mmCIF file of C-alpha atoms in Angstrom:
data_model
loop_
_atom_site.group_PDB
_atom_site.id
_atom_site.type_symbol
_atom_site.label_atom_id
_atom_site.label_comp_id
_atom_site.label_asym_id
_atom_site.label_seq_id
_atom_site.Cartn_x
_atom_site.Cartn_y
_atom_site.Cartn_z
ATOM 1 C CA MET A 66 141.786 125.548 159.708
ATOM 2 C CA GLN A 67 138.856 127.280 161.549
ATOM 3 C CA PRO A 68 139.501 129.580 164.155
ATOM 4 C CA ASP A 69 137.994 128.839 167.551
ATOM 5 C CA GLN A 70 135.569 130.878 169.184
ATOM 6 C CA THR A 71 137.975 132.327 171.814
ATOM 7 C CA THR A 72 140.536 133.580 169.075
ATOM 8 C CA VAL A 73 137.631 135.138 167.116
ATOM 9 C CA ILE A 74 136.571 137.000 170.878
ATOM 10 C CA VAL A 75 139.958 138.242 171.436
ATOM 11 C CA ILE A 76 140.320 139.486 167.680
ATOM 12 C CA VAL A 77 137.385 141.532 168.139
ATOM 13 C CA ALA A 78 138.316 142.634 171.630
ATOM 14 C CA ALA A 79 141.502 143.883 170.411
ATOM 15 C CA ILE A 80 139.899 145.751 167.441
ATOM 16 C CA LEU A 81 137.400 147.304 169.874
ATOM 17 C CA VAL A 82 139.846 148.398 172.409
ATOM 18 C CA ALA A 83 142.112 149.819 169.415
ATOM 19 C CA ALA A 84 139.197 151.651 168.116
ATOM 20 C CA LEU A 85 138.369 153.246 171.518
ATOM 21 C CA ILE A 86 142.034 154.357 172.086
ATOM 22 C CA LEU A 87 142.019 155.769 168.431
ATOM 23 C CA TRP A 88 138.644 157.616 169.419
ATOM 24 C CA PHE A 89 140.148 158.865 172.672
ATOM 25 C CA LEU A 90 143.082 160.263 171.091
ATOM 26 C CA TYR A 91 141.115 162.112 168.251
ATOM 27 C CA ARG A 92 138.691 163.404 171.089
ATOM 28 C CA SER A 93 141.773 164.550 173.033
ATOM 29 C CA ARG A 94 143.642 166.192 170.018
ATOM 30 C CA ARG A 95 140.564 168.209 169.138
ATOM 31 C CA THR A 96 139.867 169.290 172.429
ATOM 32 C CA ALA A 97 143.545 170.529 172.975
ATOM 33 C CA ALA A 98 143.292 172.322 169.632
ATOM 34 C CA LEU A 99 140.147 174.045 170.301
ATOM 35 C CA ARG A 100 141.275 175.271 173.752
ATOM 36 C CA GLU A 101 144.336 176.797 171.843
ATOM 37 C CA ARG A 102 142.508 178.268 169.064
ATOM 38 C CA PHE A 103 139.793 179.712 171.492
ATOM 39 C CA GLY A 104 141.879 180.203 174.672
ATOM 40 C CA GLU A 105 141.034 178.416 178.126
ATOM 41 C CA ASP A 106 138.580 181.381 179.077
ATOM 42 C CA GLU A 107 136.236 180.800 175.904
ATOM 43 C CA TYR A 108 136.494 177.148 175.968
ATOM 44 C CA ASP A 109 135.372 176.917 179.701
ATOM 45 C CA ARG A 110 132.606 179.379 179.149
ATOM 46 C CA THR A 111 131.374 177.699 176.190
ATOM 47 C CA LEU A 112 131.603 174.301 178.261
ATOM 48 C CA GLU A 113 129.872 175.821 180.909
ATOM 49 C CA ALA A 114 126.953 177.459 178.723
ATOM 50 C CA ARG A 115 126.784 174.146 176.615
ATOM 51 C CA GLY A 116 126.883 171.712 179.694
ATOM 52 C CA ALA A 117 128.831 168.944 177.958
ATOM 53 C CA ARG A 118 132.156 168.781 176.211
ATOM 54 C CA GLY A 119 130.443 167.337 172.860
ATOM 55 C CA LYS A 120 127.972 170.058 172.835
ATOM 56 C CA ALA A 121 130.558 172.821 173.475
ATOM 57 C CA GLU A 122 132.994 171.597 171.131
ATOM 58 C CA ASP A 123 130.158 171.166 168.372
ATOM 59 C CA ASP A 124 129.251 174.675 169.121
ATOM 60 C CA LEU A 125 133.255 176.000 168.815
ATOM 61 C CA LEU A 126 133.358 174.104 165.359
ATOM 62 C CA ALA A 127 130.205 175.617 164.183
ATOM 63 C CA ARG A 128 131.582 178.988 165.065
ATOM 64 C CA GLU A 129 134.732 178.393 162.855
ATOM 65 C CA LYS A 130 132.359 177.365 160.081
ATOM 66 C CA ARG A 131 130.281 180.844 160.153
ATOM 67 C CA HIS A 132 133.338 182.643 160.614
ATOM 68 C CA ALA A 133 134.909 181.010 157.418
ATOM 69 C CA LYS A 134 132.174 182.658 155.587
ATOM 70 C CA LEU A 135 132.771 186.195 156.912
ATOM 71 C CA ASP A 136 134.574 188.507 154.475
ATOM 72 C CA LEU A 137 136.819 190.009 157.049
ATOM 73 C CA ARG A 138 139.114 192.898 155.927
ATOM 74 C CA PRO A 139 141.499 195.141 157.631
ATOM 75 C CA LEU A 140 140.732 198.910 158.109
ATOM 76 C CA GLY A 141 141.715 201.155 155.459
ATOM 77 C CA PRO A 142 144.118 204.180 156.387
ATOM 78 C CA ASP A 143 141.077 206.519 156.564
ATOM 79 C CA GLU A 144 138.734 204.370 158.425
ATOM 80 C CA ARG A 145 141.604 203.574 160.885
ATOM 81 C CA ARG A 146 142.269 207.282 161.305
ATOM 82 C CA ARG A 147 138.440 208.175 161.855
ATOM 83 C CA PHE A 148 138.020 205.460 164.528
ATOM 84 C CA THR A 149 141.252 206.345 166.055
ATOM 85 C CA ASP A 150 139.842 209.570 166.324
ATOM 86 C CA ASP A 151 136.691 208.395 167.988
ATOM 87 C CA TRP A 152 138.306 206.212 170.358
ATOM 88 C CA HIS A 153 140.554 209.040 171.835
ATOM 89 C CA ALA A 154 137.724 211.499 171.923
ATOM 90 C CA ALA A 155 135.508 208.510 174.115
ATOM 91 C CA LYS A 156 138.889 208.115 176.346
ATOM 92 C CA HIS A 157 139.263 211.951 176.984
ATOM 93 C CA ARG A 158 135.732 212.067 177.636
ATOM 94 C CA PHE A 159 136.062 209.737 180.578
ATOM 95 C CA VAL A 160 137.267 212.128 182.700
ATOM 96 C CA ASP A 161 134.278 214.367 182.564
ATOM 97 C CA ASP A 162 131.545 211.632 181.854
ATOM 98 C CA PRO A 163 132.470 208.231 182.422
ATOM 99 C CA ALA A 164 129.476 206.558 181.717
ATOM 100 C CA LYS A 165 129.045 208.308 178.475
ATOM 101 C CA ALA A 166 133.015 207.614 177.524
ATOM 102 C CA VAL A 167 131.999 203.913 177.879
ATOM 103 C CA LEU A 168 128.734 204.149 175.933
ATOM 104 C CA ASP A 169 130.979 205.717 173.390
ATOM 105 C CA ALA A 170 133.880 203.349 173.451
ATOM 106 C CA ASP A 171 131.118 200.455 173.064
ATOM 107 C CA ARG A 172 129.800 202.501 170.040
ATOM 108 C CA VAL A 173 133.492 202.624 168.480
ATOM 109 C CA ILE A 174 134.308 198.996 168.920
ATOM 110 C CA GLY A 175 130.930 198.052 167.397
ATOM 111 C CA GLY A 176 131.658 200.287 164.331
ATOM 112 C CA VAL A 177 135.380 199.022 163.910
ATOM 113 C CA MET A 178 133.929 195.546 164.021
ATOM 114 C CA GLY A 179 131.149 196.307 161.375
ATOM 115 C CA ALA A 180 133.684 197.965 159.050
ATOM 116 C CA ARG A 181 136.052 195.142 159.430
ATOM 117 C CA GLY A 182 133.073 192.661 158.326
ATOM 118 C CA TYR A 183 132.015 191.392 161.602
ATOM 119 C CA PRO A 184 128.313 190.652 161.978
ATOM 120 C CA VAL A 185 126.620 193.946 163.336
ATOM 121 C CA ASP A 186 123.134 193.159 164.277
ATOM 122 C CA ASP A 187 123.690 190.764 167.424
ATOM 123 C CA PHE A 188 126.300 191.015 170.185
ATOM 124 C CA ASP A 189 126.360 187.070 170.387
ATOM 125 C CA ALA A 190 127.151 186.789 166.947
ATOM 126 C CA ARG A 191 129.945 189.522 166.828
ATOM 127 C CA TYR A 192 131.497 187.934 170.056
ATOM 128 C CA GLU A 193 131.589 184.666 168.634
ATOM 129 C CA SER A 194 132.918 185.422 165.476
ATOM 130 C CA LEU A 195 135.533 187.435 167.181
ATOM 131 C CA THR A 196 136.505 184.253 169.185
ATOM 132 C CA VAL A 197 137.489 182.444 166.512
ATOM 133 C CA ASP A 198 140.763 184.557 165.518
ATOM 134 C CA HIS A 199 140.977 186.531 168.695
ATOM 135 C CA GLY A 200 139.854 184.298 171.454
ATOM 136 C CA GLU A 201 142.198 185.847 174.204
ATOM 137 C CA VAL A 202 141.169 189.323 173.094
ATOM 138 C CA ALA A 203 137.454 188.638 172.522
ATOM 139 C CA ARG A 204 137.094 187.926 176.611
ATOM 140 C CA HIS A 205 137.749 191.996 176.825
ATOM 141 C CA TYR A 206 134.948 192.725 174.395
ATOM 142 C CA ARG A 207 132.441 190.633 176.548
ATOM 143 C CA ALA A 208 133.630 192.044 179.925
ATOM 144 C CA GLY A 209 133.692 195.660 178.576
ATOM 145 C CA HIS A 210 130.191 194.781 176.866
ATOM 146 C CA ASP A 211 128.796 193.627 180.283
ATOM 147 C CA ILE A 212 129.538 196.605 181.990
ATOM 148 C CA ALA A 213 128.230 199.116 179.280
ATOM 149 C CA LEU A 214 125.089 196.853 179.791
ATOM 150 C CA ALA A 215 125.433 197.543 183.545
ATOM 151 C CA GLN A 216 125.895 201.022 183.068
ATOM 152 C CA THR A 217 122.641 201.601 181.017
ATOM 153 C CA ASN A 218 120.948 199.732 184.347
ATOM 154 C CA GLY A 219 122.672 202.138 186.263
ATOM 155 C CA THR A 220 124.340 199.452 188.373
ATOM 156 C CA ALA A 221 128.177 200.206 187.332
ATOM 157 C CA THR A 222 130.538 202.209 189.439
ATOM 158 C CA THR A 223 133.092 204.548 188.306
ATOM 159 C CA GLU A 224 135.877 201.526 188.676
ATOM 160 C CA ASP A 225 133.622 199.157 186.761
ATOM 161 C CA LEU A 226 133.556 201.788 183.922
ATOM 162 C CA ARG A 227 137.339 202.229 184.092
ATOM 163 C CA GLN A 228 137.865 198.514 183.841
ATOM 164 C CA ALA A 229 135.430 198.837 180.643
ATOM 165 C CA MET A 230 137.455 201.178 179.252
ATOM 166 C CA ILE A 231 140.690 199.006 179.660
ATOM 167 C CA HIS A 232 138.815 195.795 178.287
ATOM 168 C CA TYR A 233 137.957 198.128 175.128
ATOM 169 C CA GLU A 234 141.484 199.438 174.891
ATOM 170 C CA GLU A 235 142.828 196.106 174.581
ATOM 171 C CA LEU A 236 140.189 195.300 171.766
ATOM 172 C CA PHE A 237 140.191 198.444 169.902
ATOM 173 C CA SER A 238 144.089 198.271 169.907
ATOM 174 C CA ASN A 239 144.014 194.589 168.385
ATOM 175 C CA LEU A 240 141.132 195.216 165.909
ATOM 176 C CA ALA A 241 142.143 198.845 164.484
ATOM 177 C CA GLN A 242 146.083 198.310 164.380
ATOM 178 C CA GLU A 243 147.957 198.610 161.152
ATOM 179 C CA GLY A 244 149.976 195.570 159.625
ATOM 180 C CA PRO A 245 150.144 192.333 160.967
ATOM 181 C CA GLU A 246 147.920 191.342 164.192
ATOM 182 C CA ARG A 247 149.575 191.759 167.680
ATOM 183 C CA PRO A 248 150.366 188.136 169.334
ATOM 184 C CA GLU A 249 147.291 187.132 171.390
ATOM 185 C CA GLY A 250 147.445 188.498 175.000
ATOM 186 C CA ALA A 251 149.585 191.266 174.183
ATOM 187 C CA VAL A 252 148.640 194.329 176.446
ATOM 188 C CA SER A 253 148.880 197.802 174.923
ATOM 189 C CA ARG A 254 150.776 200.461 176.705
ATOM 190 C CA GLN A 255 147.757 202.517 177.280
ATOM 191 C CA ALA A 256 145.733 199.875 178.664
ATOM 192 C CA GLN A 257 148.853 199.050 181.146
ATOM 193 C CA ALA A 258 148.963 202.730 182.131
ATOM 194 C CA MET A 259 145.031 202.603 182.841
ATOM 195 C CA ARG A 260 145.568 199.688 185.301
#
């Protein structure tokens, strides 16, 4: 018995509808996973920069692939001590010379990231690599770095510089700490005190 044309059309339509539903579910789950991994702020920033969800998500997935090739490691005790000393010196300098303190803090953060194995030649590459494992904290790096750049142009206020130090404190605490990573979004006591 040969199926009639209507039956064939209904079966093909049902298969197409099922395929569309599966595709929609896959995309929704992928979007939710990327939003969770990179954080809402970074997902939305990437979406705005790329202009389309597919392009933004492809960019985020490419970051994960590049990040997987990095040889990241925690700081050794001597490195941690040296960077912590440098960090405290930058914080103490803030009272007398906020602009220099922010530039020093930016340098210390770059040093910590380099020592941990993050790319060092390009801010964007460092930032994007950081977003893979530290999505919520990475926004502090971008905000602090933007203020440091504004300072080099002479457009940052003292309040801006104070905010940069708060942003950098979050990142430094996260990257230089000993033992297991702090939970995403955890605010250090030093950063809370500067607010």
